Coordinates of C-alpha atoms in Angstrom, one line a residue:
F512 CA -38.8 -117.7 -105.5
G513 CA -40.3 -117.8 -109.0
P514 CA -43.5 -118.2 -111.0
D515 CA -42.9 -121.9 -111.6
N516 CA -46.1 -123.1 -109.8
E517 CA -49.7 -122.9 -110.6
L518 CA -50.2 -121.9 -107.0
D519 CA -49.6 -118.5 -105.5
W520 CA -47.0 -117.6 -102.9
Y521 CA -48.8 -116.4 -99.8
F522 CA -47.2 -115.0 -96.6
G523 CA -48.5 -113.5 -93.4
S524 CA -45.3 -111.5 -93.2
I525 CA -41.7 -111.8 -94.5
S526 CA -38.6 -111.0 -92.5
I527 CA -35.2 -111.1 -94.4
G528 CA -32.6 -111.3 -91.7
A529 CA -29.2 -109.5 -91.7
G530 CA -26.9 -111.5 -94.0
A531 CA -29.7 -113.3 -95.7
S532 CA -30.9 -112.7 -99.3
L533 CA -34.2 -113.2 -101.1
T534 CA -34.2 -113.0 -104.9
L535 CA -37.5 -113.0 -106.9
D536 CA -37.6 -114.1 -110.5
P537 CA -39.5 -112.0 -113.1
K538 CA -43.3 -112.5 -113.0
T539 CA -43.3 -113.7 -109.4
V540 CA -46.5 -112.8 -107.5
I541 CA -46.2 -112.4 -103.7
K542 CA -49.5 -112.1 -101.9
M543 CA -49.5 -110.8 -98.3
G544 CA -51.7 -111.1 -95.2
S545 CA -51.8 -108.3 -92.7
G546 CA -48.0 -108.2 -92.2
G547 CA -45.3 -106.8 -94.4
V548 CA -41.9 -107.4 -96.0
Q549 CA -39.2 -106.4 -93.5
V550 CA -35.7 -106.2 -95.1
W551 CA -32.7 -106.4 -92.7
G552 CA -30.7 -108.4 -95.3
R553 CA -31.0 -108.2 -99.1
L554 CA -34.1 -108.2 -101.3
I555 CA -33.6 -108.4 -105.1
A556 CA -36.8 -107.9 -107.2
D557 CA -35.2 -106.9 -110.5
S558 CA -37.3 -107.4 -113.7
T559 CA -38.2 -105.9 -117.0
A560 CA -41.2 -104.3 -118.7
G561 CA -44.0 -106.9 -119.2
N562 CA -42.5 -109.2 -116.6
E563 CA -43.2 -107.3 -113.5
I564 CA -42.9 -108.7 -110.0
V565 CA -46.0 -108.1 -107.9
F566 CA -46.5 -107.6 -104.1
T567 CA -50.1 -107.4 -103.3
S568 CA -53.0 -108.3 -101.0
L569 CA -54.2 -111.9 -100.6
D570 CA -57.6 -110.6 -101.7
D571 CA -56.3 -109.3 -105.0
R572 CA -57.5 -111.7 -107.8
S573 CA -56.3 -109.5 -110.7
V574 CA -53.0 -111.4 -110.6
G575 CA -52.2 -115.0 -109.8
G576 CA -55.0 -117.2 -108.7
L577 CA -58.4 -116.8 -107.0
T578 CA -57.2 -116.1 -103.5
G579 CA -59.0 -114.3 -100.7
D580 CA -62.4 -112.8 -101.1
G581 CA -61.6 -110.8 -104.3
T582 CA -62.1 -107.4 -102.7
P583 CA -58.6 -106.0 -102.0
A584 CA -58.5 -102.6 -100.1
K585 CA -55.9 -100.0 -99.2
G586 CA -54.0 -101.0 -96.1
D587 CA -54.6 -104.8 -96.4
W588 CA -50.9 -105.2 -95.5
S589 CA -48.2 -102.9 -94.3
G590 CA -45.7 -102.7 -97.2
V591 CA -42.0 -103.3 -98.0
R592 CA -39.7 -101.7 -95.4
V593 CA -35.9 -101.5 -95.7
E594 CA -34.3 -101.4 -92.3
S595 CA -30.9 -99.9 -91.3
T596 CA -28.9 -102.9 -92.4
G597 CA -31.0 -103.8 -95.4
T598 CA -30.7 -103.4 -99.1
A599 CA -33.6 -103.6 -101.6
V600 CA -33.5 -103.4 -105.4
L601 CA -36.9 -102.9 -106.9
D602 CA -37.1 -102.5 -110.6
H603 CA -40.2 -103.1 -112.7
V604 CA -42.2 -104.1 -109.5
N605 CA -45.8 -103.5 -108.7
V606 CA -46.8 -102.9 -105.1
R607 CA -50.5 -102.7 -104.2
Y608 CA -53.0 -102.4 -101.4
G609 CA -50.5 -101.8 -98.6
G610 CA -49.6 -98.9 -96.3
H611 CA -51.8 -99.7 -93.3
S612 CA -51.8 -96.1 -91.9
G613 CA -49.7 -93.6 -90.0
E614 CA -46.0 -94.1 -90.8
Y615 CA -46.6 -97.1 -93.1
A616 CA -45.9 -96.9 -96.9
L617 CA -46.1 -99.2 -99.8
V618 CA -42.3 -98.9 -99.9
S619 CA -40.2 -97.3 -97.2
V620 CA -36.5 -97.1 -96.1
V621 CA -34.9 -95.8 -92.9
E622 CA -31.5 -94.2 -92.1
E623 CA -28.5 -96.3 -93.3
G624 CA -30.8 -98.6 -95.4
S625 CA -30.3 -98.8 -99.2
L626 CA -33.2 -98.7 -101.6
T627 CA -33.2 -98.7 -105.4
L628 CA -36.7 -98.0 -106.7
T629 CA -37.1 -97.6 -110.5
N630 CA -39.6 -98.2 -113.3
S631 CA -42.2 -99.4 -110.8
K632 CA -45.9 -98.9 -110.0
L633 CA -47.1 -98.3 -106.5
E634 CA -50.8 -97.9 -105.9
Q635 CA -53.7 -98.1 -103.4
S636 CA -52.1 -97.2 -100.1
S637 CA -54.0 -96.0 -97.0
S638 CA -51.0 -93.9 -96.2
Y639 CA -47.8 -93.1 -98.2
G640 CA -46.6 -94.4 -101.5
V641 CA -42.9 -94.1 -100.7
R642 CA -41.5 -92.9 -97.3
V643 CA -37.8 -92.1 -96.9
D644 CA -36.6 -91.5 -93.3
G645 CA -33.1 -90.1 -92.8
V646 CA -31.6 -91.1 -96.2
E647 CA -30.1 -87.9 -97.6
E648 CA -29.4 -89.0 -101.2
Q649 CA -32.3 -91.3 -102.0
S650 CA -33.0 -91.7 -105.8
L651 CA -36.6 -92.4 -107.0
L652 CA -36.7 -92.7 -110.8
N653 CA -39.4 -93.2 -113.4
N654 CA -42.1 -94.7 -111.1
V655 CA -45.9 -94.4 -111.2
I656 CA -47.4 -93.7 -107.8
E657 CA -51.2 -93.3 -107.4
N658 CA -54.2 -93.6 -105.2
C659 CA -52.5 -93.0 -101.9
S660 CA -54.4 -91.4 -99.0
N661 CA -51.3 -89.5 -97.9
Y662 CA -48.3 -88.2 -99.9
G663 CA -47.1 -90.0 -102.9
I664 CA -43.4 -89.5 -102.0
Y665 CA -42.5 -88.4 -98.4
I666 CA -38.9 -87.5 -97.7
F667 CA -38.5 -87.0 -93.9
D668 CA -35.2 -85.8 -92.5
N669 CA -35.4 -86.0 -88.7
D670 CA -32.2 -88.0 -88.0
T671 CA -29.3 -87.4 -85.7
D672 CA -26.8 -86.1 -88.3
T673 CA -26.6 -82.6 -89.8
L674 CA -26.4 -83.6 -93.4
A675 CA -28.6 -81.7 -95.8
E676 CA -31.2 -83.5 -98.0
N677 CA -30.1 -84.1 -101.6
P678 CA -32.7 -86.5 -103.1
E679 CA -32.8 -87.4 -106.8
I680 CA -36.5 -87.5 -107.8
R681 CA -37.0 -87.7 -111.6
G682 CA -39.5 -88.8 -114.1
N683 CA -42.2 -90.0 -111.6
V684 CA -45.9 -89.8 -112.4
I685 CA -47.9 -89.2 -109.2
N686 CA -51.7 -89.2 -109.3
N687 CA -54.6 -89.1 -106.8
T688 CA -52.7 -88.5 -103.6
S689 CA -52.9 -85.8 -101.0
Y690 CA -49.7 -84.1 -102.3
P691 CA -47.4 -85.8 -104.8
I692 CA -44.1 -84.9 -103.1
N693 CA -43.3 -83.6 -99.6
I694 CA -39.7 -83.0 -98.5
Y695 CA -39.2 -82.2 -94.9
A696 CA -35.6 -81.2 -94.8
G697 CA -34.8 -80.6 -91.1
D698 CA -31.1 -80.2 -91.8
G699 CA -31.6 -78.1 -95.0
Y700 CA -31.6 -79.0 -98.7
T701 CA -28.9 -79.0 -101.3
G702 CA -28.6 -80.1 -104.9
D703 CA -28.7 -78.7 -108.4
H704 CA -31.7 -79.7 -110.5
R705 CA -32.1 -83.0 -108.8
I706 CA -35.9 -83.0 -108.8
T707 CA -37.0 -82.9 -112.4
G708 CA -39.5 -84.3 -114.9
N709 CA -42.2 -85.3 -112.4
S710 CA -45.9 -84.9 -113.2
G711 CA -49.3 -85.9 -112.0
S712 CA -53.0 -85.1 -111.7
G713 CA -55.9 -85.5 -109.3
N714 CA -53.8 -84.7 -106.2
T715 CA -55.3 -82.5 -103.5
G716 CA -52.5 -80.1 -104.1
N717 CA -50.6 -80.6 -107.4
Y718 CA -47.3 -79.3 -106.2
I719 CA -44.0 -80.1 -104.4
V720 CA -44.2 -79.3 -100.7
M721 CA -41.1 -78.2 -98.8
P722 CA -42.3 -77.2 -95.4
S723 CA -38.9 -76.8 -93.7
S724 CA -35.8 -76.4 -95.9

């Protein structure tokens, strides 16, 4: 898909099946109903500064055309979720007004899924900004995450293996969340200076939480 029309792309939900691939051109705007983007195959949203790809609510009129009622809200749609057979590359992407509640996030990945999330802006979630379930070596680099009702970044290790968490979280700016980073490392934590250069303000607690490591 690309920005070659004067009309917006609107979906109630998107499911990319195993073995299938969806590539979005720079400046593409995807507007969502109440569903989400479920990635069992491959999603490529790889752009550059000034040419961001946008995933947002149908009601968001700040990009694209005059769709919806013009009053987007947190949790309007569920978010982008990378499943166990899925791969997603998100670089210079904006994701807004998702994260219904509970376990939902603007962007999430589960065990054995593959997520690249760099140079992107995630904002206005009624739950998490990013949620990582059971992926021990997830990298999250140079993103802005803000205005999330729950954690900005949540690393949750409650899988069936015994591998220690070793995430790389660098250069992220996380504002106006409950806590900017929470790492629940049920199988322990390892790594040498892998969490560096992160900052933020306006969070309920402006620190990195490691409740079980």
